[in-house]
Coordinates of C-alpha atoms in Angstrom, one line a residue:
M98 CA 150.2 94.9 87.4
N99 CA 151.6 92.0 85.1
N100 CA 149.6 91.6 81.8
G101 CA 151.3 88.0 81.5
P102 CA 150.7 85.1 83.8
L103 CA 150.2 85.3 87.4
T104 CA 153.6 85.5 89.0
L105 CA 154.7 85.1 92.6
M106 CA 158.2 86.1 93.6
A107 CA 159.8 85.0 96.9
V108 CA 162.7 86.9 97.9
H109 CA 165.1 84.6 100.2
A110 CA 168.3 84.8 102.1
H111 CA 170.1 81.5 101.6
P112 CA 169.7 78.2 100.0
D113 CA 167.0 76.0 102.1
D114 CA 165.2 79.2 103.1
E115 CA 162.8 78.6 100.2
A116 CA 161.8 75.1 101.4
T117 CA 161.2 76.1 105.1
G118 CA 159.0 79.2 105.0
T119 CA 157.3 79.1 101.6
G120 CA 158.1 75.5 100.1
G121 CA 154.3 75.1 100.5
V122 CA 153.2 78.0 98.5
L123 CA 155.7 77.7 95.8
A124 CA 154.7 74.1 95.2
R125 CA 150.9 74.9 95.5
Y126 CA 150.8 78.1 93.1
A127 CA 152.9 76.2 90.6
A128 CA 150.5 73.2 90.6
E129 CA 147.8 76.2 89.9
G130 CA 149.8 77.4 86.9
V131 CA 151.3 80.4 88.5
R132 CA 154.7 81.5 87.3
T133 CA 157.0 80.9 90.7
V134 CA 160.1 82.9 90.6
L135 CA 162.7 82.4 93.5
V136 CA 165.5 84.9 94.3
T137 CA 168.3 83.7 96.8
C138 CA 170.5 86.5 97.9
T139 CA 173.5 84.7 99.2
D140 CA 175.7 81.9 98.2
G141 CA 175.0 79.8 101.6
G142 CA 178.9 79.5 102.2
C143 CA 178.6 79.8 105.9
G144 CA 176.8 76.6 106.1
D145 CA 178.3 73.1 107.0
G146 CA 180.9 71.7 104.6
P147 CA 181.1 68.0 103.6
G148 CA 181.2 65.9 106.7
G149 CA 179.3 68.4 108.7
V150 CA 182.7 70.6 109.0
K151 CA 181.6 73.8 110.7
P152 CA 182.4 77.4 109.4
G153 CA 185.6 78.4 111.0
D154 CA 186.8 75.0 111.5
P155 CA 189.8 73.7 109.7
G156 CA 188.8 72.2 106.4
H157 CA 185.9 74.5 106.0
D158 CA 185.8 76.0 102.4
P159 CA 183.1 78.6 101.8
A160 CA 183.6 78.4 98.1
A161 CA 183.1 75.0 97.6
V162 CA 180.2 74.9 100.4
A163 CA 178.5 77.4 97.9
V164 CA 179.0 75.3 95.0
M165 CA 177.6 72.3 96.9
R166 CA 174.7 74.2 97.9
R167 CA 173.9 75.8 94.5
H168 CA 173.4 72.2 93.5
E169 CA 171.0 71.4 96.5
L170 CA 169.2 74.6 95.6
E171 CA 168.5 73.6 92.1
A172 CA 167.3 70.0 93.3
S173 CA 164.9 71.9 95.7
C174 CA 163.7 74.3 93.1
D175 CA 163.0 71.1 90.8
I176 CA 161.0 69.4 93.4
L177 CA 158.7 72.5 94.2
K178 CA 158.5 73.3 90.4
V179 CA 159.9 76.6 90.6
S180 CA 159.7 78.3 87.4
H181 CA 162.9 80.7 87.7
L182 CA 165.6 80.7 89.9
E183 CA 167.6 83.8 90.1
T184 CA 170.7 84.0 92.3
L185 CA 172.3 87.4 93.5
G186 CA 175.5 85.9 94.7
Y187 CA 176.3 87.7 97.8
A188 CA 178.6 86.0 100.4
D189 CA 176.6 84.6 103.2
S190 CA 177.2 86.9 106.3
G191 CA 176.6 84.1 108.8
M192 CA 174.8 84.6 112.1
M193 CA 174.3 87.5 113.9
G194 CA 177.6 88.4 115.5
W195 CA 180.0 86.3 113.4
P196 CA 183.1 87.9 112.0
T197 CA 181.7 87.0 108.7
N198 CA 179.2 90.0 109.4
D199 CA 182.0 92.3 108.6
A200 CA 183.6 90.5 105.7
P201 CA 183.8 92.8 102.4
G202 CA 181.4 91.5 99.8
S203 CA 179.0 89.8 102.6
F204 CA 175.4 90.6 102.0
W205 CA 175.1 92.3 105.5
Q206 CA 177.8 94.7 104.4
T207 CA 176.3 95.3 101.1
P208 CA 174.7 99.0 100.6
V209 CA 171.1 98.5 100.4
E210 CA 170.6 100.5 97.5
E211 CA 173.1 98.3 95.3
G212 CA 171.2 95.1 96.3
A213 CA 167.9 96.8 95.9
A214 CA 168.8 98.2 92.4
R215 CA 169.6 94.5 91.3
L216 CA 166.3 93.1 92.7
A217 CA 164.5 96.3 91.0
E218 CA 165.6 94.8 87.8
L219 CA 164.4 91.6 88.5
F220 CA 161.0 93.0 89.3
R221 CA 160.9 94.8 86.0
R222 CA 161.6 91.8 84.3
Y223 CA 159.2 89.5 86.0
Q224 CA 156.4 92.0 86.9
P225 CA 155.3 89.9 90.0
D226 CA 151.9 90.1 91.0
V227 CA 152.7 88.8 94.6
V228 CA 156.2 89.2 96.6
V229 CA 157.1 87.5 99.5
T230 CA 160.0 88.0 101.8
Y231 CA 160.8 88.2 105.7
D232 CA 159.8 91.0 108.2
E233 CA 162.1 93.8 109.3
N234 CA 163.6 91.5 111.8
G235 CA 164.3 88.7 109.5
F236 CA 161.8 86.6 111.5
Y237 CA 164.4 85.9 114.0
G238 CA 167.2 88.3 113.6
H239 CA 169.5 87.0 111.0
P240 CA 171.3 89.6 109.3
D241 CA 170.8 88.1 105.8
H242 CA 167.2 87.7 106.4
I243 CA 167.0 91.4 107.6
Q244 CA 169.0 92.6 104.6
A245 CA 166.8 90.7 102.2
N246 CA 163.7 92.4 103.6
R247 CA 165.5 95.9 103.1
I248 CA 166.6 95.3 99.6
T249 CA 163.1 93.9 98.7
M250 CA 161.1 97.1 100.2
A251 CA 163.9 99.7 98.9
A252 CA 163.5 97.8 95.5
L253 CA 159.7 98.1 95.2
K254 CA 160.0 102.0 96.1
M255 CA 162.5 102.1 92.8
T256 CA 160.0 100.5 90.5
E257 CA 156.5 101.7 89.6
L258 CA 155.0 98.2 90.4
T259 CA 152.2 97.6 93.2
P260 CA 152.4 93.8 93.7
K261 CA 150.7 92.5 97.0
V262 CA 153.6 92.0 99.3
Y263 CA 153.8 89.7 102.3
W264 CA 156.1 89.1 105.0
T265 CA 156.5 85.5 106.3
T266 CA 155.4 84.9 110.0
A267 CA 154.0 82.1 112.1
P268 CA 151.3 82.2 114.6
R269 CA 152.4 81.9 118.2
S270 CA 150.0 79.1 118.7
M271 CA 152.3 77.1 116.3
M272 CA 155.6 78.1 117.8
Q273 CA 154.1 76.6 121.1
R274 CA 153.5 73.5 119.3
F275 CA 157.0 73.5 117.7
G276 CA 158.4 74.0 121.1
E277 CA 156.5 70.8 122.5
V278 CA 157.7 68.8 119.4
M279 CA 161.5 69.9 120.1
R280 CA 161.1 68.6 123.6
E281 CA 159.7 65.5 122.2
F282 CA 162.4 64.8 119.7
G283 CA 165.0 66.6 121.5
V284 CA 168.3 67.6 120.3
D285 CA 170.9 64.7 119.7
G286 CA 168.8 63.1 122.4
Q287 CA 169.1 65.7 125.0
E288 CA 166.2 67.9 126.3
P289 CA 166.2 71.3 124.8
D290 CA 167.3 74.5 126.8
P291 CA 163.8 75.4 128.5
A292 CA 165.1 79.2 127.7
E293 CA 165.3 78.5 124.2
A294 CA 162.0 76.8 123.9
A295 CA 160.7 79.9 125.7
A296 CA 162.2 82.3 123.0
L297 CA 160.7 80.1 120.3
A298 CA 157.4 80.9 121.6
E299 CA 157.8 84.6 121.3
I300 CA 158.9 84.3 117.7
G301 CA 156.1 85.1 115.2
L302 CA 153.0 86.9 116.0
P303 CA 149.5 86.6 118.0
D304 CA 147.2 84.3 115.8
E305 CA 144.9 87.3 115.4
E306 CA 147.7 89.5 113.9
I307 CA 148.1 87.1 110.9
T308 CA 146.3 88.3 107.8
T309 CA 146.8 85.6 105.6
W310 CA 146.7 81.4 105.9
V311 CA 147.3 79.4 103.4
D312 CA 146.7 75.7 103.3
T313 CA 149.6 73.8 101.6
T314 CA 148.9 70.5 103.2
S315 CA 148.7 68.7 100.1
F316 CA 151.9 69.7 99.1
G317 CA 153.7 68.8 102.5
G318 CA 155.4 66.0 100.6
Q319 CA 156.9 68.1 98.1
K320 CA 157.9 70.7 100.9
F321 CA 159.6 68.0 103.0
D322 CA 161.6 66.5 100.2
A323 CA 162.7 70.1 99.1
L324 CA 164.1 70.6 102.5
A325 CA 165.6 67.2 102.5
A326 CA 167.3 68.0 99.0
H327 CA 169.7 70.4 101.2
A328 CA 171.5 67.2 102.8
S329 CA 174.5 68.9 103.5
Q330 CA 172.8 71.1 106.0
G331 CA 170.6 68.3 107.5
E332 CA 172.1 68.5 110.9
N333 CA 170.9 72.0 111.3
I334 CA 167.3 71.2 109.9
F335 CA 165.5 70.2 112.7
F336 CA 162.3 69.5 110.6
L337 CA 163.5 66.8 108.9
R338 CA 163.9 64.8 112.1
M339 CA 160.0 64.8 112.5
G340 CA 159.6 62.5 109.2
Q341 CA 157.1 63.8 106.5
E342 CA 153.7 62.9 108.4
R343 CA 154.5 64.8 111.7
F344 CA 156.1 67.7 109.2
T345 CA 153.3 68.2 107.3
E346 CA 151.0 68.1 110.4
L347 CA 153.1 70.9 111.9
M348 CA 154.1 72.8 108.7
G349 CA 150.9 72.4 106.6
V350 CA 149.7 75.9 106.7
E351 CA 151.9 78.9 105.9
T352 CA 151.2 82.3 107.2
F353 CA 152.1 85.7 106.3
V354 CA 151.4 89.6 107.0
R355 CA 150.1 91.5 104.1
V356 CA 152.1 94.9 104.0
Q357 CA 150.9 96.0 100.6
D358 CA 147.8 95.8 98.6
T359 CA 145.7 97.4 96.1
T360 CA 142.9 94.8 95.9
D361 CA 141.2 95.7 99.1
A362 CA 140.8 91.8 99.4
A363 CA 139.1 91.1 102.9
V364 CA 141.4 89.7 105.6
P365 CA 142.1 87.0 106.9
E366 CA 143.0 85.5 103.5
K367 CA 143.2 82.0 102.4
D368 CA 145.1 83.0 99.2
L369 CA 147.9 85.3 98.4
F370 CA 146.2 86.0 95.2
A371 CA 142.9 87.1 96.6
G372 CA 141.6 89.7 94.7
L373 CA 143.7 88.9 91.6
R374 CA 141.6 86.4 90.3

């Protein structure tokens, strides 16, 4: 374990992922004096370009998008008071089934051992007490999220470190409420597809299977502002349509499944660092 300050490391796939799933814990633990380290694996080049131009459309420049999103990521980290930002710089693979999945140099095409070796070096440097990433399905099946899980778990095996390890998740009860909010706000003024809403309700886990519930309500404003810092992707970030108050109401508790632990802290937990302080 780390002999220095308590350290949280979050391993995410793209710029803006840090704010959606872990913005609350990054802000909360930074405020508590914990050293927070964010690892962003890809450059986000498959995001929207200036003016909302979509990947594959004329005028979409992945390199320019990556530069823009790096600036947004840095702004988000400033808002969340992230201590250290590390970027692996792999090319964004896009959504599952996109041609960019097969592009040389994409994160999805990167051998797990290669990415894991680079991440293991960061583990050795920062000696995290807590590591957070996605589950084996990347929460909703995004190839870069799946790859982030794979390299994280492989990197841990390459080191002798034994941090508490968590996978992000969502309680099914919250996903049901999220579906209701989607219907309330709609998408471009249209009623969301019922099949899509039903699929959302199946994401995450039954409430009783979640091991860790962290109250981040007091940091809802920071989390919302960090997400808003990714302005170029605003069209794709449904949460911003709610406004800060509704956003905090819905997203004020961040939930996780503990998958590695040597502290024997009782579950359910309310603190990622339970048993460590």
